[in-house]
């Protein structure tokens, strides 16, 4: 919706478990689905948390996949994410966007 999405992308909300509940850990804007957690050792990038791969596009930039890495437990911004070039990526797919978005009638089914 308009509070979490814009022409540049969506906001990724990262949650962490706390006291049998969930709390916000970090939010990162200008993210496009799909989002993939890279398999351990898949990318040779320094990161103290799992590396998240997302599609970067819009604003006149060419479409590319980029890697969100973290330092001291904080992920970099989408703009700081390093482009993943010319390699097959393996991991766990977390979020996928159905294109185009389902209509209200499809959601009700």
PDB file of N, CA and C in Angstrom, residues 12-105:
ATOM      1  N   UNK A  12      11.086  -3.373   3.152  1.00  0.00           N
ATOM      2  CA  UNK A  12      11.309  -4.690   3.741  1.00  0.00           C
ATOM      3  C   UNK A  12      11.393  -4.501   5.248  1.00  0.00           C
ATOM      4  N   UNK A  13      10.556  -5.193   5.965  1.00  0.00           N
ATOM      5  CA  UNK A  13      10.554  -5.134   7.420  1.00  0.00           C
ATOM      6  C   UNK A  13      11.148  -6.428   7.950  1.00  0.00           C
ATOM      7  N   UNK A  14      12.226  -6.315   8.704  1.00  0.00           N
ATOM      8  CA  UNK A  14      12.893  -7.476   9.287  1.00  0.00           C
ATOM      9  C   UNK A  14      12.490  -7.543  10.754  1.00  0.00           C
ATOM     10  N   UNK A  15      11.961  -8.684  11.147  1.00  0.00           N
ATOM     11  CA  UNK A  15      11.487  -8.880  12.514  1.00  0.00           C
ATOM     12  C   UNK A  15      12.420  -9.823  13.259  1.00  0.00           C
ATOM     13  N   UNK A  16      12.424  -9.705  14.575  1.00  0.00           N
ATOM     14  CA  UNK A  16      13.163 -10.660  15.397  1.00  0.00           C
ATOM     15  C   UNK A  16      12.249 -11.124  16.520  1.00  0.00           C
ATOM     16  N   UNK A  17      12.485 -12.347  16.938  1.00  0.00           N
ATOM     17  CA  UNK A  17      11.669 -12.926  17.990  1.00  0.00           C
ATOM     18  C   UNK A  17      12.116 -12.378  19.340  1.00  0.00           C
ATOM     19  N   UNK A  18      11.138 -12.028  20.172  1.00  0.00           N
ATOM     20  CA  UNK A  18      11.434 -11.525  21.515  1.00  0.00           C
ATOM     21  C   UNK A  18      10.294 -11.920  22.446  1.00  0.00           C
ATOM     22  N   UNK A  19      10.647 -12.640  23.495  1.00  0.00           N
ATOM     23  CA  UNK A  19       9.668 -13.026  24.512  1.00  0.00           C
ATOM     24  C   UNK A  19       8.414 -13.644  23.897  1.00  0.00           C
ATOM     25  N   UNK A  20       8.585 -14.643  23.054  1.00  0.00           N
ATOM     26  CA  UNK A  20       7.495 -15.360  22.386  1.00  0.00           C
ATOM     27  C   UNK A  20       6.630 -14.435  21.544  1.00  0.00           C
ATOM     28  N   UNK A  21       7.194 -13.348  21.059  1.00  0.00           N
ATOM     29  CA  UNK A  21       6.497 -12.403  20.202  1.00  0.00           C
ATOM     30  C   UNK A  21       7.483 -11.922  19.148  1.00  0.00           C
ATOM     31  N   UNK A  22       7.101 -10.957  18.359  1.00  0.00           N
ATOM     32  CA  UNK A  22       7.957 -10.399  17.317  1.00  0.00           C
ATOM     33  C   UNK A  22       8.080  -8.900  17.504  1.00  0.00           C
ATOM     34  N   UNK A  23       9.260  -8.367  17.199  1.00  0.00           N
ATOM     35  CA  UNK A  23       9.453  -6.929  17.232  1.00  0.00           C
ATOM     36  C   UNK A  23      10.268  -6.513  16.011  1.00  0.00           C
ATOM     37  N   UNK A  24      10.139  -5.254  15.639  1.00  0.00           N
ATOM     38  CA  UNK A  24      10.870  -4.729  14.487  1.00  0.00           C
ATOM     39  C   UNK A  24      12.361  -4.713  14.789  1.00  0.00           C
ATOM     40  N   UNK A  25      13.130  -5.252  13.868  1.00  0.00           N
ATOM     41  CA  UNK A  25      14.579  -5.232  13.970  1.00  0.00           C
ATOM     42  C   UNK A  25      15.143  -4.122  13.079  1.00  0.00           C
ATOM     43  N   UNK A  26      14.649  -4.064  11.839  1.00  0.00           N
ATOM     44  CA  UNK A  26      15.146  -3.077  10.887  1.00  0.00           C
ATOM     45  C   UNK A  26      14.166  -2.975   9.731  1.00  0.00           C
ATOM     46  N   UNK A  27      14.112  -1.815   9.094  1.00  0.00           N
ATOM     47  CA  UNK A  27      13.349  -1.672   7.854  1.00  0.00           C
ATOM     48  C   UNK A  27      14.280  -1.110   6.789  1.00  0.00           C
ATOM     49  N   UNK A  28      14.111  -1.596   5.577  1.00  0.00           N
ATOM     50  CA  UNK A  28      14.940  -1.183   4.448  1.00  0.00           C
ATOM     51  C   UNK A  28      13.993  -0.849   3.305  1.00  0.00           C
ATOM     52  N   UNK A  29      14.094   0.360   2.793  1.00  0.00           N
ATOM     53  CA  UNK A  29      13.181   0.768   1.721  1.00  0.00           C
ATOM     54  C   UNK A  29      13.805   0.568   0.350  1.00  0.00           C
ATOM     55  N   UNK A  30      12.954   0.692  -0.658  1.00  0.00           N
ATOM     56  CA  UNK A  30      13.297   0.567  -2.075  1.00  0.00           C
ATOM     57  C   UNK A  30      13.779  -0.850  -2.404  1.00  0.00           C
ATOM     58  N   UNK A  31      12.975  -1.818  -1.995  1.00  0.00           N
ATOM     59  CA  UNK A  31      13.262  -3.231  -2.226  1.00  0.00           C
ATOM     60  C   UNK A  31      12.179  -3.808  -3.132  1.00  0.00           C
ATOM     61  N   UNK A  32      12.570  -4.656  -4.071  1.00  0.00           N
ATOM     62  CA  UNK A  32      11.628  -5.361  -4.939  1.00  0.00           C
ATOM     63  C   UNK A  32      11.749  -6.857  -4.689  1.00  0.00           C
ATOM     64  N   UNK A  33      10.616  -7.561  -4.739  1.00  0.00           N
ATOM     65  CA  UNK A  33      10.611  -9.018  -4.685  1.00  0.00           C
ATOM     66  C   UNK A  33      11.113  -9.529  -6.027  1.00  0.00           C
ATOM     67  N   UNK A  34      11.676 -10.692  -6.103  1.00  0.00           N
ATOM     68  CA  UNK A  34      11.794 -11.671  -5.041  1.00  0.00           C
ATOM     69  C   UNK A  34      12.936 -11.352  -4.078  1.00  0.00           C
ATOM     70  N   UNK A  35      12.844 -11.919  -2.884  1.00  0.00           N
ATOM     71  CA  UNK A  35      13.913 -11.819  -1.902  1.00  0.00           C
ATOM     72  C   UNK A  35      14.364 -13.243  -1.588  1.00  0.00           C
ATOM     73  N   UNK A  36      15.665 -13.440  -1.647  1.00  0.00           N
ATOM     74  CA  UNK A  36      16.249 -14.760  -1.473  1.00  0.00           C
ATOM     75  C   UNK A  36      17.315 -14.689  -0.391  1.00  0.00           C
ATOM     76  N   UNK A  37      17.335 -15.668   0.502  1.00  0.00           N
ATOM     77  CA  UNK A  37      18.416 -15.789   1.477  1.00  0.00           C
ATOM     78  C   UNK A  37      19.480 -16.646   0.815  1.00  0.00           C
ATOM     79  N   UNK A  38      20.653 -16.069   0.596  1.00  0.00           N
ATOM     80  CA  UNK A  38      21.725 -16.797  -0.087  1.00  0.00           C
ATOM     81  C   UNK A  38      22.168 -17.989   0.747  1.00  0.00           C
ATOM     82  N   UNK A  39      22.459 -19.084   0.080  1.00  0.00           N
ATOM     83  CA  UNK A  39      22.970 -20.281   0.752  1.00  0.00           C
ATOM     84  C   UNK A  39      24.320 -19.950   1.402  1.00  0.00           C
ATOM     85  N   UNK A  40      24.643 -20.576   2.543  1.00  0.00           N
ATOM     86  CA  UNK A  40      25.935 -20.316   3.196  1.00  0.00           C
ATOM     87  C   UNK A  40      27.095 -20.516   2.215  1.00  0.00           C
ATOM     88  N   UNK A  41      27.991 -19.551   2.162  1.00  0.00           N
ATOM     89  CA  UNK A  41      29.149 -19.619   1.284  1.00  0.00           C
ATOM     90  C   UNK A  41      28.859 -19.319  -0.170  1.00  0.00           C
ATOM     91  N   UNK A  42      27.610 -19.012  -0.490  1.00  0.00           N
ATOM     92  CA  UNK A  42      27.214 -18.772  -1.881  1.00  0.00           C
ATOM     93  C   UNK A  42      27.906 -17.540  -2.462  1.00  0.00           C
ATOM     94  N   UNK A  43      27.915 -16.468  -1.730  1.00  0.00           N
ATOM     95  CA  UNK A  43      28.552 -15.232  -2.171  1.00  0.00           C
ATOM     96  C   UNK A  43      29.723 -14.948  -1.242  1.00  0.00           C
ATOM     97  N   UNK A  44      30.804 -14.557  -1.787  1.00  0.00           N
ATOM     98  CA  UNK A  44      31.993 -14.298  -0.973  1.00  0.00           C
ATOM     99  C   UNK A  44      32.018 -12.824  -0.585  1.00  0.00           C
ATOM    100  N   UNK A  45      31.051 -12.433   0.242  1.00  0.00           N
ATOM    101  CA  UNK A  45      30.928 -11.067   0.727  1.00  0.00           C
ATOM    102  C   UNK A  45      30.937 -11.093   2.244  1.00  0.00           C
ATOM    103  N   UNK A  46      31.573 -10.124   2.880  1.00  0.00           N
ATOM    104  CA  UNK A  46      31.556 -10.092   4.345  1.00  0.00           C
ATOM    105  C   UNK A  46      30.164  -9.718   4.860  1.00  0.00           C
ATOM    106  N   UNK A  47      29.667 -10.498   5.796  1.00  0.00           N
ATOM    107  CA  UNK A  47      28.362 -10.216   6.391  1.00  0.00           C
ATOM    108  C   UNK A  47      28.252 -11.024   7.676  1.00  0.00           C
ATOM    109  N   UNK A  48      27.790 -10.387   8.756  1.00  0.00           N
ATOM    110  CA  UNK A  48      27.625 -11.123  10.000  1.00  0.00           C
ATOM    111  C   UNK A  48      26.197 -11.654  10.188  1.00  0.00           C
ATOM    112  N   UNK A  49      25.335 -11.402   9.217  1.00  0.00           N
ATOM    113  CA  UNK A  49      23.996 -11.992   9.172  1.00  0.00           C
ATOM    114  C   UNK A  49      23.840 -12.639   7.805  1.00  0.00           C
ATOM    115  N   UNK A  50      22.742 -13.328   7.606  1.00  0.00           N
ATOM    116  CA  UNK A  50      22.504 -13.963   6.305  1.00  0.00           C
ATOM    117  C   UNK A  50      22.435 -12.890   5.223  1.00  0.00           C
ATOM    118  N   UNK A  51      22.959 -13.213   4.051  1.00  0.00           N
ATOM    119  CA  UNK A  51      22.934 -12.281   2.925  1.00  0.00           C
ATOM    120  C   UNK A  51      21.580 -12.399   2.229  1.00  0.00           C
ATOM    121  N   UNK A  52      20.925 -11.260   2.015  1.00  0.00           N
ATOM    122  CA  UNK A  52      19.628 -11.207   1.354  1.00  0.00           C
ATOM    123  C   UNK A  52      19.814 -10.656  -0.051  1.00  0.00           C
ATOM    124  N   UNK A  53      19.270 -11.348  -1.042  1.00  0.00           N
ATOM    125  CA  UNK A  53      19.356 -10.932  -2.439  1.00  0.00           C
ATOM    126  C   UNK A  53      17.991 -10.377  -2.850  1.00  0.00           C
ATOM    127  N   UNK A  54      17.985  -9.235  -3.521  1.00  0.00           N
ATOM    128  CA  UNK A  54      16.737  -8.635  -3.987  1.00  0.00           C
ATOM    129  C   UNK A  54      16.941  -8.051  -5.371  1.00  0.00           C
ATOM    130  N   UNK A  55      15.830  -7.726  -6.040  1.00  0.00           N
ATOM    131  CA  UNK A  55      15.887  -7.128  -7.366  1.00  0.00           C
ATOM    132  C   UNK A  55      15.888  -5.614  -7.212  1.00  0.00           C
ATOM    133  N   UNK A  56      16.875  -4.956  -7.811  1.00  0.00           N
ATOM    134  CA  UNK A  56      16.949  -3.497  -7.784  1.00  0.00           C
ATOM    135  C   UNK A  56      16.561  -3.004  -9.175  1.00  0.00           C
ATOM    136  N   UNK A  57      15.583  -2.067  -9.235  1.00  0.00           N
ATOM    137  CA  UNK A  57      15.139  -1.531 -10.519  1.00  0.00           C
ATOM    138  C   UNK A  57      14.403  -0.223 -10.283  1.00  0.00           C
ATOM    139  N   UNK A  58      14.089   0.458 -11.365  1.00  0.00           N
ATOM    140  CA  UNK A  58      13.340   1.705 -11.288  1.00  0.00           C
ATOM    141  C   UNK A  58      14.247   2.919 -11.269  1.00  0.00           C
ATOM    142  N   UNK A  59      13.652   4.082 -11.449  1.00  0.00           N
ATOM    143  CA  UNK A  59      14.403   5.326 -11.406  1.00  0.00           C
ATOM    144  C   UNK A  59      15.415   5.463 -12.527  1.00  0.00           C
ATOM    145  N   UNK A  60      15.191   4.745 -13.625  1.00  0.00           N
ATOM    146  CA  UNK A  60      16.109   4.818 -14.749  1.00  0.00           C
ATOM    147  C   UNK A  60      17.278   3.855 -14.669  1.00  0.00           C
ATOM    148  N   UNK A  61      17.460   3.192 -13.523  1.00  0.00           N
ATOM    149  CA  UNK A  61      18.564   2.247 -13.373  1.00  0.00           C
ATOM    150  C   UNK A  61      18.220   0.936 -14.068  1.00  0.00           C
ATOM    151  N   UNK A  62      19.245   0.249 -14.578  1.00  0.00           N
ATOM    152  CA  UNK A  62      18.990  -1.051 -15.187  1.00  0.00           C
ATOM    153  C   UNK A  62      18.663  -2.067 -14.095  1.00  0.00           C
ATOM    154  N   UNK A  63      17.808  -3.002 -14.444  1.00  0.00           N
ATOM    155  CA  UNK A  63      17.409  -4.031 -13.485  1.00  0.00           C
ATOM    156  C   UNK A  63      18.594  -4.933 -13.175  1.00  0.00           C
ATOM    157  N   UNK A  64      18.807  -5.189 -11.892  1.00  0.00           N
ATOM    158  CA  UNK A  64      19.908  -6.053 -11.456  1.00  0.00           C
ATOM    159  C   UNK A  64      19.559  -6.641 -10.102  1.00  0.00           C
ATOM    160  N   UNK A  65      20.251  -7.697  -9.742  1.00  0.00           N
ATOM    161  CA  UNK A  65      20.100  -8.263  -8.410  1.00  0.00           C
ATOM    162  C   UNK A  65      21.225  -7.734  -7.533  1.00  0.00           C
ATOM    163  N   UNK A  66      20.911  -7.483  -6.267  1.00  0.00           N
ATOM    164  CA  UNK A  66      21.890  -6.914  -5.343  1.00  0.00           C
ATOM    165  C   UNK A  66      21.844  -7.664  -4.026  1.00  0.00           C
ATOM    166  N   UNK A  67      22.966  -7.610  -3.288  1.00  0.00           N
ATOM    167  CA  UNK A  67      23.118  -8.351  -2.037  1.00  0.00           C
ATOM    168  C   UNK A  67      23.123  -7.397  -0.855  1.00  0.00           C
ATOM    169  N   UNK A  68      22.178  -7.604   0.057  1.00  0.00           N
ATOM    170  CA  UNK A  68      22.161  -6.860   1.324  1.00  0.00           C
ATOM    171  C   UNK A  68      23.048  -7.615   2.308  1.00  0.00           C
ATOM    172  N   UNK A  69      24.101  -6.976   2.744  1.00  0.00           N
ATOM    173  CA  UNK A  69      25.004  -7.566   3.733  1.00  0.00           C
ATOM    174  C   UNK A  69      24.900  -6.749   5.019  1.00  0.00           C
ATOM    175  N   UNK A  70      25.421  -7.299   6.109  1.00  0.00           N
ATOM    176  CA  UNK A  70      25.333  -6.590   7.379  1.00  0.00           C
ATOM    177  C   UNK A  70      26.685  -6.482   8.060  1.00  0.00           C
ATOM    178  N   UNK A  71      26.785  -5.453   8.849  1.00  0.00           N
ATOM    179  CA  UNK A  71      27.978  -5.225   9.668  1.00  0.00           C
ATOM    180  C   UNK A  71      27.463  -4.833  11.052  1.00  0.00           C
ATOM    181  N   UNK A  72      28.003  -5.460  12.088  1.00  0.00           N
ATOM    182  CA  UNK A  72      27.550  -5.229  13.462  1.00  0.00           C
ATOM    183  C   UNK A  72      26.042  -5.432  13.599  1.00  0.00           C
ATOM    184  N   UNK A  73      25.505  -6.396  12.828  1.00  0.00           N
ATOM    185  CA  UNK A  73      24.098  -6.763  12.933  1.00  0.00           C
ATOM    186  C   UNK A  73      23.130  -5.855  12.199  1.00  0.00           C
ATOM    187  N   UNK A  74      23.625  -4.860  11.473  1.00  0.00           N
ATOM    188  CA  UNK A  74      22.760  -3.922  10.751  1.00  0.00           C
ATOM    189  C   UNK A  74      22.981  -4.099   9.249  1.00  0.00           C
ATOM    190  N   UNK A  75      21.873  -4.321   8.517  1.00  0.00           N
ATOM    191  CA  UNK A  75      21.973  -4.451   7.064  1.00  0.00           C
ATOM    192  C   UNK A  75      22.238  -3.088   6.426  1.00  0.00           C
ATOM    193  N   UNK A  76      22.961  -3.115   5.312  1.00  0.00           N
ATOM    194  CA  UNK A  76      23.199  -1.899   4.539  1.00  0.00           C
ATOM    195  C   UNK A  76      21.890  -1.458   3.888  1.00  0.00           C
ATOM    196  N   UNK A  77      21.870  -0.268   3.325  1.00  0.00           N
ATOM    197  CA  UNK A  77      20.689   0.210   2.611  1.00  0.00           C
ATOM    198  C   UNK A  77      20.652  -0.428   1.230  1.00  0.00           C
ATOM    199  N   UNK A  78      19.508  -0.325   0.569  1.00  0.00           N
ATOM    200  CA  UNK A  78      19.384  -0.871  -0.783  1.00  0.00           C
ATOM    201  C   UNK A  78      20.356  -0.188  -1.730  1.00  0.00           C
ATOM    202  N   UNK A  79      20.572   1.100  -1.558  1.00  0.00           N
ATOM    203  CA  UNK A  79      21.503   1.839  -2.418  1.00  0.00           C
ATOM    204  C   UNK A  79      22.945   1.373  -2.222  1.00  0.00           C
ATOM    205  N   UNK A  80      23.287   0.933  -1.020  1.00  0.00           N
ATOM    206  CA  UNK A  80      24.650   0.473  -0.718  1.00  0.00           C
ATOM    207  C   UNK A  80      24.881  -0.990  -1.085  1.00  0.00           C
ATOM    208  N   UNK A  81      23.810  -1.726  -1.374  1.00  0.00           N
ATOM    209  CA  UNK A  81      23.919  -3.157  -1.666  1.00  0.00           C
ATOM    210  C   UNK A  81      24.763  -3.385  -2.914  1.00  0.00           C
ATOM    211  N   UNK A  82      25.603  -4.396  -2.843  1.00  0.00           N
ATOM    212  CA  UNK A  82      26.504  -4.714  -3.948  1.00  0.00           C
ATOM    213  C   UNK A  82      25.778  -5.530  -5.010  1.00  0.00           C
ATOM    214  N   UNK A  83      25.937  -5.130  -6.271  1.00  0.00           N
ATOM    215  CA  UNK A  83      25.302  -5.845  -7.369  1.00  0.00           C
ATOM    216  C   UNK A  83      25.893  -7.244  -7.490  1.00  0.00           C
ATOM    217  N   UNK A  84      25.024  -8.216  -7.723  1.00  0.00           N
ATOM    218  CA  UNK A  84      25.436  -9.601  -7.928  1.00  0.00           C
ATOM    219  C   UNK A  84      25.487  -9.812  -9.435  1.00  0.00           C
ATOM    220  N   UNK A  85      26.690 -10.044  -9.947  1.00  0.00           N
ATOM    221  CA  UNK A  85      26.883 -10.116 -11.396  1.00  0.00           C
ATOM    222  C   UNK A  85      27.213 -11.519 -11.847  1.00  0.00           C
ATOM    223  N   UNK A  86      26.646 -11.866 -12.986  1.00  0.00           N
ATOM    224  CA  UNK A  86      27.039 -13.041 -13.756  1.00  0.00           C
ATOM    225  C   UNK A  86      27.280 -14.301 -12.947  1.00  0.00           C
ATOM    226  N   UNK A  87      26.370 -14.622 -12.073  1.00  0.00           N
ATOM    227  CA  UNK A  87      26.502 -15.899 -11.386  1.00  0.00           C
ATOM    228  C   UNK A  87      25.129 -16.435 -11.025  1.00  0.00           C
ATOM    229  N   UNK A  88      25.049 -17.739 -10.964  1.00  0.00           N
ATOM    230  CA  UNK A  88      23.829 -18.394 -10.540  1.00  0.00           C
ATOM    231  C   UNK A  88      23.798 -18.328  -9.020  1.00  0.00           C
ATOM    232  N   UNK A  89      22.657 -17.992  -8.463  1.00  0.00           N
ATOM    233  CA  UNK A  89      22.548 -17.823  -7.016  1.00  0.00           C
ATOM    234  C   UNK A  89      21.649 -18.917  -6.458  1.00  0.00           C
ATOM    235  N   UNK A  90      22.092 -19.526  -5.363  1.00  0.00           N
ATOM    236  CA  UNK A  90      21.304 -20.559  -4.691  1.00  0.00           C
ATOM    237  C   UNK A  90      20.951 -20.082  -3.294  1.00  0.00           C
ATOM    238  N   UNK A  91      19.800 -20.511  -2.818  1.00  0.00           N
ATOM    239  CA  UNK A  91      19.392 -20.148  -1.478  1.00  0.00           C
ATOM    240  C   UNK A  91      17.930 -20.478  -1.259  1.00  0.00           C
ATOM    241  N   UNK A  92      17.340 -19.808  -0.291  1.00  0.00           N
ATOM    242  CA  UNK A  92      15.944 -20.014   0.069  1.00  0.00           C
ATOM    243  C   UNK A  92      15.137 -18.792  -0.333  1.00  0.00           C
ATOM    244  N   UNK A  93      14.136 -18.997  -1.172  1.00  0.00           N
ATOM    245  CA  UNK A  93      13.283 -17.912  -1.625  1.00  0.00           C
ATOM    246  C   UNK A  93      12.287 -17.572  -0.529  1.00  0.00           C
ATOM    247  N   UNK A  94      12.275 -16.303  -0.105  1.00  0.00           N
ATOM    248  CA  UNK A  94      11.383 -15.885   0.971  1.00  0.00           C
ATOM    249  C   UNK A  94      10.106 -15.236   0.453  1.00  0.00           C
ATOM    250  N   UNK A  95      10.261 -14.225  -0.373  1.00  0.00           N
ATOM    251  CA  UNK A  95       9.109 -13.456  -0.835  1.00  0.00           C
ATOM    252  C   UNK A  95       9.080 -13.425  -2.346  1.00  0.00           C
ATOM    253  N   UNK A  96       7.909 -13.689  -2.903  1.00  0.00           N
ATOM    254  CA  UNK A  96       7.717 -13.640  -4.344  1.00  0.00           C
ATOM    255  C   UNK A  96       6.505 -12.770  -4.595  1.00  0.00           C
ATOM    256  N   UNK A  97       6.573 -11.953  -5.621  1.00  0.00           N
ATOM    257  CA  UNK A  97       5.448 -11.075  -5.950  1.00  0.00           C
ATOM    258  C   UNK A  97       4.754 -11.616  -7.177  1.00  0.00           C
ATOM    259  N   UNK A  98       3.454 -11.820  -7.073  1.00  0.00           N
ATOM    260  CA  UNK A  98       2.679 -12.261  -8.220  1.00  0.00           C
ATOM    261  C   UNK A  98       2.499 -11.052  -9.119  1.00  0.00           C
ATOM    262  N   UNK A  99       2.807 -11.197 -10.384  1.00  0.00           N
ATOM    263  CA  UNK A  99       2.728 -10.070 -11.307  1.00  0.00           C
ATOM    264  C   UNK A  99       1.729 -10.389 -12.393  1.00  0.00           C
ATOM    265  N   UNK A 100       0.696  -9.664 -12.607  1.00  0.00           N
ATOM    266  CA  UNK A 100       0.275  -8.486 -11.851  1.00  0.00           C
ATOM    267  C   UNK A 100      -0.376  -8.882 -10.529  1.00  0.00           C
ATOM    268  N   UNK A 101      -0.555  -7.919  -9.666  1.00  0.00           N
ATOM    269  CA  UNK A 101      -1.181  -8.175  -8.361  1.00  0.00           C
ATOM    270  C   UNK A 101      -2.577  -8.749  -8.571  1.00  0.00           C
ATOM    271  N   UNK A 102      -3.011  -9.653  -7.684  1.00  0.00           N
ATOM    272  CA  UNK A 102      -4.337 -10.254  -7.838  1.00  0.00           C
ATOM    273  C   UNK A 102      -5.440  -9.214  -7.676  1.00  0.00           C
ATOM    274  N   UNK A 103      -6.526  -9.430  -8.411  1.00  0.00           N
ATOM    275  CA  UNK A 103      -7.685  -8.543  -8.278  1.00  0.00           C
ATOM    276  C   UNK A 103      -8.420  -8.891  -6.998  1.00  0.00           C
ATOM    277  N   UNK A 104      -9.341  -8.033  -6.606  1.00  0.00           N
ATOM    278  CA  UNK A 104     -10.131  -8.259  -5.404  1.00  0.00           C
ATOM    279  C   UNK A 104     -10.899  -9.581  -5.521  1.00  0.00           C
ATOM    280  N   UNK A 105     -11.426  -9.875  -6.699  1.00  0.00           N
ATOM    281  CA  UNK A 105     -12.165 -11.127  -6.893  1.00  0.00           C
ATOM    282  C   UNK A 105     -11.245 -12.336  -6.702  1.00  0.00           C
TER     283      UNK A 105
END
